[in-house]
PDB file of C-alpha atoms in Angstrom:
ATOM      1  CA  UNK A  18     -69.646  31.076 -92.819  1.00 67.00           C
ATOM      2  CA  UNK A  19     -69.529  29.843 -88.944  1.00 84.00           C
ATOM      3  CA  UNK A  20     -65.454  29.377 -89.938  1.00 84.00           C
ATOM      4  CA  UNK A  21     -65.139  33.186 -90.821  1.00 88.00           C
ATOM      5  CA  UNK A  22     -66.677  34.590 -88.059  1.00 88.00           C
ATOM      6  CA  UNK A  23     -65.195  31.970 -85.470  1.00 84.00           C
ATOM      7  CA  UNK A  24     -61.612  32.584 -86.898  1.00 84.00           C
ATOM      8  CA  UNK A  25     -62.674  36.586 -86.775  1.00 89.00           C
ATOM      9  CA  UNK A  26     -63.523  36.561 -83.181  1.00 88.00           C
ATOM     10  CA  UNK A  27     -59.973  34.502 -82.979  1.00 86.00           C
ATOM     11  CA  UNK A  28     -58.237  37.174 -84.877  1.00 89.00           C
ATOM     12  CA  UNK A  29     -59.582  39.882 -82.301  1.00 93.00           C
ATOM     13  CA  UNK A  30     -58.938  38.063 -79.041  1.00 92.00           C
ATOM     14  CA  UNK A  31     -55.626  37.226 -79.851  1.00 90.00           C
ATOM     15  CA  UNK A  32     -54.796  40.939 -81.271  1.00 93.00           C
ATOM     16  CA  UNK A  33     -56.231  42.746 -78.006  1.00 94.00           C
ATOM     17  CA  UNK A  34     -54.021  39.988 -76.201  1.00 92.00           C
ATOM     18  CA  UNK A  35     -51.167  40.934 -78.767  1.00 91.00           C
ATOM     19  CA  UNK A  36     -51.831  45.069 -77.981  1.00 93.00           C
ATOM     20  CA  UNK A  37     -51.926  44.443 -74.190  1.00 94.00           C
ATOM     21  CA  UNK A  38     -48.701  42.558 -74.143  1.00 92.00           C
ATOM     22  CA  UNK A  39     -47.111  45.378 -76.217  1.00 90.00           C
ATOM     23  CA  UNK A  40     -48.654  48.352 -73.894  1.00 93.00           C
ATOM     24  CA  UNK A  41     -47.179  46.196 -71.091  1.00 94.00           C
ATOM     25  CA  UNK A  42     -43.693  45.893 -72.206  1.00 90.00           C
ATOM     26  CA  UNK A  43     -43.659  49.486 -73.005  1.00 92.00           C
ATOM     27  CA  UNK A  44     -44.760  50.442 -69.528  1.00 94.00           C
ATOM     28  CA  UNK A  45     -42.461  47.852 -67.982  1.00 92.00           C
ATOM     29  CA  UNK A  46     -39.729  49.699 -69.992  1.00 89.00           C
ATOM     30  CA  UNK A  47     -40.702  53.258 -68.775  1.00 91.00           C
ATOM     31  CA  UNK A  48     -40.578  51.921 -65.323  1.00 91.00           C
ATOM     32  CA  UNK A  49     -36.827  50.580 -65.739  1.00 87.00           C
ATOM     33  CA  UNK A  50     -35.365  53.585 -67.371  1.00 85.00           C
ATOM     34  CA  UNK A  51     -35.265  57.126 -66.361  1.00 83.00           C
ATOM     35  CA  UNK A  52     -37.665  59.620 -67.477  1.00 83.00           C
ATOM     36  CA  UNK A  53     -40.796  59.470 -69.456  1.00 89.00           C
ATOM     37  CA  UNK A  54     -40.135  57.667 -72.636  1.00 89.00           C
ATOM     38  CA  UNK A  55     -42.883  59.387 -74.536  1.00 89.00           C
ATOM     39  CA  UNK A  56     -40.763  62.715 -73.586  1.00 93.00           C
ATOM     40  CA  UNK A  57     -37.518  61.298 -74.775  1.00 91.00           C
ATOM     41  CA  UNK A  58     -38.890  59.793 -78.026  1.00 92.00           C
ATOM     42  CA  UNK A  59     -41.317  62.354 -78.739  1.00 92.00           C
ATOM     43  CA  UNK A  60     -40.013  65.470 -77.324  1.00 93.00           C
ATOM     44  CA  UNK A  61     -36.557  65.020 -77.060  1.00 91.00           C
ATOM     45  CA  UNK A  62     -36.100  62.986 -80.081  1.00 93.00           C
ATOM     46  CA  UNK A  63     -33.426  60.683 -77.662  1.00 93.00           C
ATOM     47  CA  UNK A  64     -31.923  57.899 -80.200  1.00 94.00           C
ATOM     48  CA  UNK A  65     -31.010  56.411 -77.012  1.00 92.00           C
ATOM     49  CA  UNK A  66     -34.621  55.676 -76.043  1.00 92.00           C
ATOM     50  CA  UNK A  67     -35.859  55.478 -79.648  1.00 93.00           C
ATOM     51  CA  UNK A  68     -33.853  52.152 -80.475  1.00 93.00           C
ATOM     52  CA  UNK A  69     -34.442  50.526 -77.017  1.00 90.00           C
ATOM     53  CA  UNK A  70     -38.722  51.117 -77.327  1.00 91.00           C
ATOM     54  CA  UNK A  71     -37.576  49.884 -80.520  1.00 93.00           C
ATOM     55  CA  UNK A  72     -35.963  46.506 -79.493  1.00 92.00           C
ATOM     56  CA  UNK A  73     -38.346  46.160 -77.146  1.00 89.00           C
ATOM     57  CA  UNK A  74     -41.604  46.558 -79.211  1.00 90.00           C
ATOM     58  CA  UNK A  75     -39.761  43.723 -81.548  1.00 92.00           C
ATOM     59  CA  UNK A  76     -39.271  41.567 -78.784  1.00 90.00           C
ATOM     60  CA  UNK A  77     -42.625  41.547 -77.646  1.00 88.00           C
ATOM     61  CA  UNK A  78     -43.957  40.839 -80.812  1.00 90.00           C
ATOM     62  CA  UNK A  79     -41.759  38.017 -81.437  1.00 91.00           C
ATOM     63  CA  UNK A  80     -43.016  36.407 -77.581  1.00 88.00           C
ATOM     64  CA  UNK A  81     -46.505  37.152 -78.965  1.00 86.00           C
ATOM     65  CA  UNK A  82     -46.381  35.547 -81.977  1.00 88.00           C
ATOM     66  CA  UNK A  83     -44.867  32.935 -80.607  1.00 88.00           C
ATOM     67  CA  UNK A  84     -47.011  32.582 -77.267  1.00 83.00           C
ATOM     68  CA  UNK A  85     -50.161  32.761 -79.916  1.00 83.00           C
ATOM     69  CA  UNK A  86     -48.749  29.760 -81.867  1.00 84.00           C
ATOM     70  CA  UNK A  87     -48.215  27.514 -79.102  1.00 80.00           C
ATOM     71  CA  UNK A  88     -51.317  29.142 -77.046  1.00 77.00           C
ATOM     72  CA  UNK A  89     -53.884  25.925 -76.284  1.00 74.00           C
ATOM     73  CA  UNK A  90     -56.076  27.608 -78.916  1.00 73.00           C
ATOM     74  CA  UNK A  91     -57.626  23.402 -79.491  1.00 75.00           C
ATOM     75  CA  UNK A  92     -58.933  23.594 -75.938  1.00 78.00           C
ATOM     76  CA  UNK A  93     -60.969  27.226 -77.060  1.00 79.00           C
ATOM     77  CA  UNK A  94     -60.554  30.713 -77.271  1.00 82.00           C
ATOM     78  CA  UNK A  95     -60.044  31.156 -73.593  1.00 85.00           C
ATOM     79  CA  UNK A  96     -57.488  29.157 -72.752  1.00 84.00           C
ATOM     80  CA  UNK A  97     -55.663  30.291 -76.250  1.00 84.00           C
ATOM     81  CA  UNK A  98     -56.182  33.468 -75.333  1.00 89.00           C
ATOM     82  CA  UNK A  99     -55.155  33.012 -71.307  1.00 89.00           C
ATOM     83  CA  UNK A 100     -52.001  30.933 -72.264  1.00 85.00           C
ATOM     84  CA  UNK A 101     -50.824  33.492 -74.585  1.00 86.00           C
ATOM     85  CA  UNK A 102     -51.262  35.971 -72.138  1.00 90.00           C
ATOM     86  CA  UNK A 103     -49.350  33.957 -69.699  1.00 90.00           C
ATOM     87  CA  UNK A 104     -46.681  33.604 -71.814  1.00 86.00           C
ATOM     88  CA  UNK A 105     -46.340  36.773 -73.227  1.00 88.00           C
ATOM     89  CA  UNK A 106     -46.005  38.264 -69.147  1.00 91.00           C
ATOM     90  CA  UNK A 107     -43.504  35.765 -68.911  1.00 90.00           C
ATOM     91  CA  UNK A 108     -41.477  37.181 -71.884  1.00 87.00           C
ATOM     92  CA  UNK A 109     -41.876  40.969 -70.946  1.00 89.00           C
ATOM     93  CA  UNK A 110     -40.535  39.686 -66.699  1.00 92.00           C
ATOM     94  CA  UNK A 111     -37.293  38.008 -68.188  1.00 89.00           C
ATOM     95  CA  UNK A 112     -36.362  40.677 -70.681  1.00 86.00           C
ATOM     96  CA  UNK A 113     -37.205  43.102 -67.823  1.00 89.00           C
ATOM     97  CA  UNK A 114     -35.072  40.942 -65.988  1.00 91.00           C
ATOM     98  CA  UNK A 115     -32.218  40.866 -68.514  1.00 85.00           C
ATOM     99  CA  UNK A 116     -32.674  45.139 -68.806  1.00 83.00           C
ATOM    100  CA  UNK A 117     -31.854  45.075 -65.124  1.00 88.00           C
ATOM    101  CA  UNK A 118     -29.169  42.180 -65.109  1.00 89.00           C
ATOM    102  CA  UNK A 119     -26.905  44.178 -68.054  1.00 83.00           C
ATOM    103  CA  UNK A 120     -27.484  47.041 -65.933  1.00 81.00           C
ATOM    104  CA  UNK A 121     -25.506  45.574 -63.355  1.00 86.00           C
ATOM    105  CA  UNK A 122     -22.628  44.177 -65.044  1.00 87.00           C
ATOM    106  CA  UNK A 123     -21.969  46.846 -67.117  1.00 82.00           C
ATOM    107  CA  UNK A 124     -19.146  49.240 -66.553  1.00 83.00           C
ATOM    108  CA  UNK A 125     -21.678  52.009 -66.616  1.00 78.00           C
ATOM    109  CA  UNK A 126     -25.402  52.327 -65.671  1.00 79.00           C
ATOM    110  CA  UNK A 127     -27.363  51.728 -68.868  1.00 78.00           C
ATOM    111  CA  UNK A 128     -30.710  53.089 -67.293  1.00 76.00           C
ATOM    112  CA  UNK A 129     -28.668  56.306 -67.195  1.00 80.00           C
ATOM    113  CA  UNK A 130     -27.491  55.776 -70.902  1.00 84.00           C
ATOM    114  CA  UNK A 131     -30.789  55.610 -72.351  1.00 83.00           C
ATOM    115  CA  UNK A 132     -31.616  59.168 -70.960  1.00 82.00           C
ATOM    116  CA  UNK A 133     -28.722  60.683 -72.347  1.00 84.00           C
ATOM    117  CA  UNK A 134     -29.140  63.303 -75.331  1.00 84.00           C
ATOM    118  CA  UNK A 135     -25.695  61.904 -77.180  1.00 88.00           C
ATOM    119  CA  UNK A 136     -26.165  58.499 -79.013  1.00 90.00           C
ATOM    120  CA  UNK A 137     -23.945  55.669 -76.733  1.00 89.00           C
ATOM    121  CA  UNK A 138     -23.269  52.291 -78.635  1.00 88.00           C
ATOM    122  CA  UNK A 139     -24.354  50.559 -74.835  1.00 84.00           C
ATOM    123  CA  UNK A 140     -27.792  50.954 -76.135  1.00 87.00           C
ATOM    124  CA  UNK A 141     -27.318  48.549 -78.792  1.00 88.00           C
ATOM    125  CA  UNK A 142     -25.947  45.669 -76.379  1.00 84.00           C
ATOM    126  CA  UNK A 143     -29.111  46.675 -74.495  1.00 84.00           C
ATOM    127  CA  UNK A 144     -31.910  46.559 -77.714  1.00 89.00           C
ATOM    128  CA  UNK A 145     -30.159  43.203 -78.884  1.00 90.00           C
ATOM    129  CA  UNK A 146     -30.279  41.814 -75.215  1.00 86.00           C
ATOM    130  CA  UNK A 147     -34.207  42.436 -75.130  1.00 84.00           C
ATOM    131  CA  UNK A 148     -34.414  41.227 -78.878  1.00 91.00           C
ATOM    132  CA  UNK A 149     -32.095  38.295 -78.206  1.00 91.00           C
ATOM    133  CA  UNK A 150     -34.223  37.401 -74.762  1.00 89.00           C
ATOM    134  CA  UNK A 151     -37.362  37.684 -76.856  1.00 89.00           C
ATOM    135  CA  UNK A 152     -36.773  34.497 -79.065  1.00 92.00           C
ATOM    136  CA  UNK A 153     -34.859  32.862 -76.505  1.00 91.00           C
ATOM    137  CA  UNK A 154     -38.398  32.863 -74.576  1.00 88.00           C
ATOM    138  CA  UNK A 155     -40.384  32.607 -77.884  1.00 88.00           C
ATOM    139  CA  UNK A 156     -38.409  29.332 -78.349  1.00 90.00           C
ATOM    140  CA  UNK A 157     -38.843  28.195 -75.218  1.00 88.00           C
ATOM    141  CA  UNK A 158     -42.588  28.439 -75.752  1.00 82.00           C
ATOM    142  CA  UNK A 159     -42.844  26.915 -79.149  1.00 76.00           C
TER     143      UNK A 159
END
């Protein structure tokens, strides 16, 4: 019975930890593009903005599963749950990172892209880049 409800309490630290990271990276993505993504997606019904949350939501689970796998759980709850935390920031800065990097290089501004009403195919290289970042750093974790 101890098992269950220590593996419970688990369960919920590392889900908050899991929902936090998520919130994060969708702030972090708000901040990087133009707008209010809840007005594009929701109001606006953007496809632009819609696959990139999209991307990024997958990528941050993939850096939290990950960071919860290789968290130092054995040492307790706390430092599972602060070493997943850790690593899940560190996932969210380099696909941040990566946002702003393919911004740069890219013939035109992708920021601007995701705003746009008309569906551009640049938002794909963008929603793979954040997936594609994501188990880069998951791997690097594990």
């Amino acid at each position: 019975m101890n098992e269950i409800l220590t593996s419970s309490l688990y369960a919920l630290g590392y889900g908050a930890v899991g929902t936090v990271i998520m919130l994060l990276g969708y702030l972090v993505t708000d901040l990087l593009t133009p707008g209010k993504l809840h007005k594009l997606i929701w109001e606006e019904r953007n496809p632009n903005a819609v696959l990139l949350v999209s991307a990024n939501t997958l990528g941050a689970a993939v850096v939290v599963v990950s960071a919860i796998l290789s968290s130092f759980s054995e040492l307790g709850l706390g430092a599972g749950l602060l070493s997943a935390s850790l690593f899940g920031i560190i996932g969210l800065a380099v696909m941040a990172a990566s946002f702003l990097i393919i911004d740069l290089i890219t013939p035109t501004s992708v920021r601007a892209v995701i705003a746009s009403a008309e569906f551009h195919p640049a938002t794909w290289v963008s929603a793979t880049a954040h997936l594609s970042i994501a188990l880069v750093v998951a791997a690097a974790i594990s």
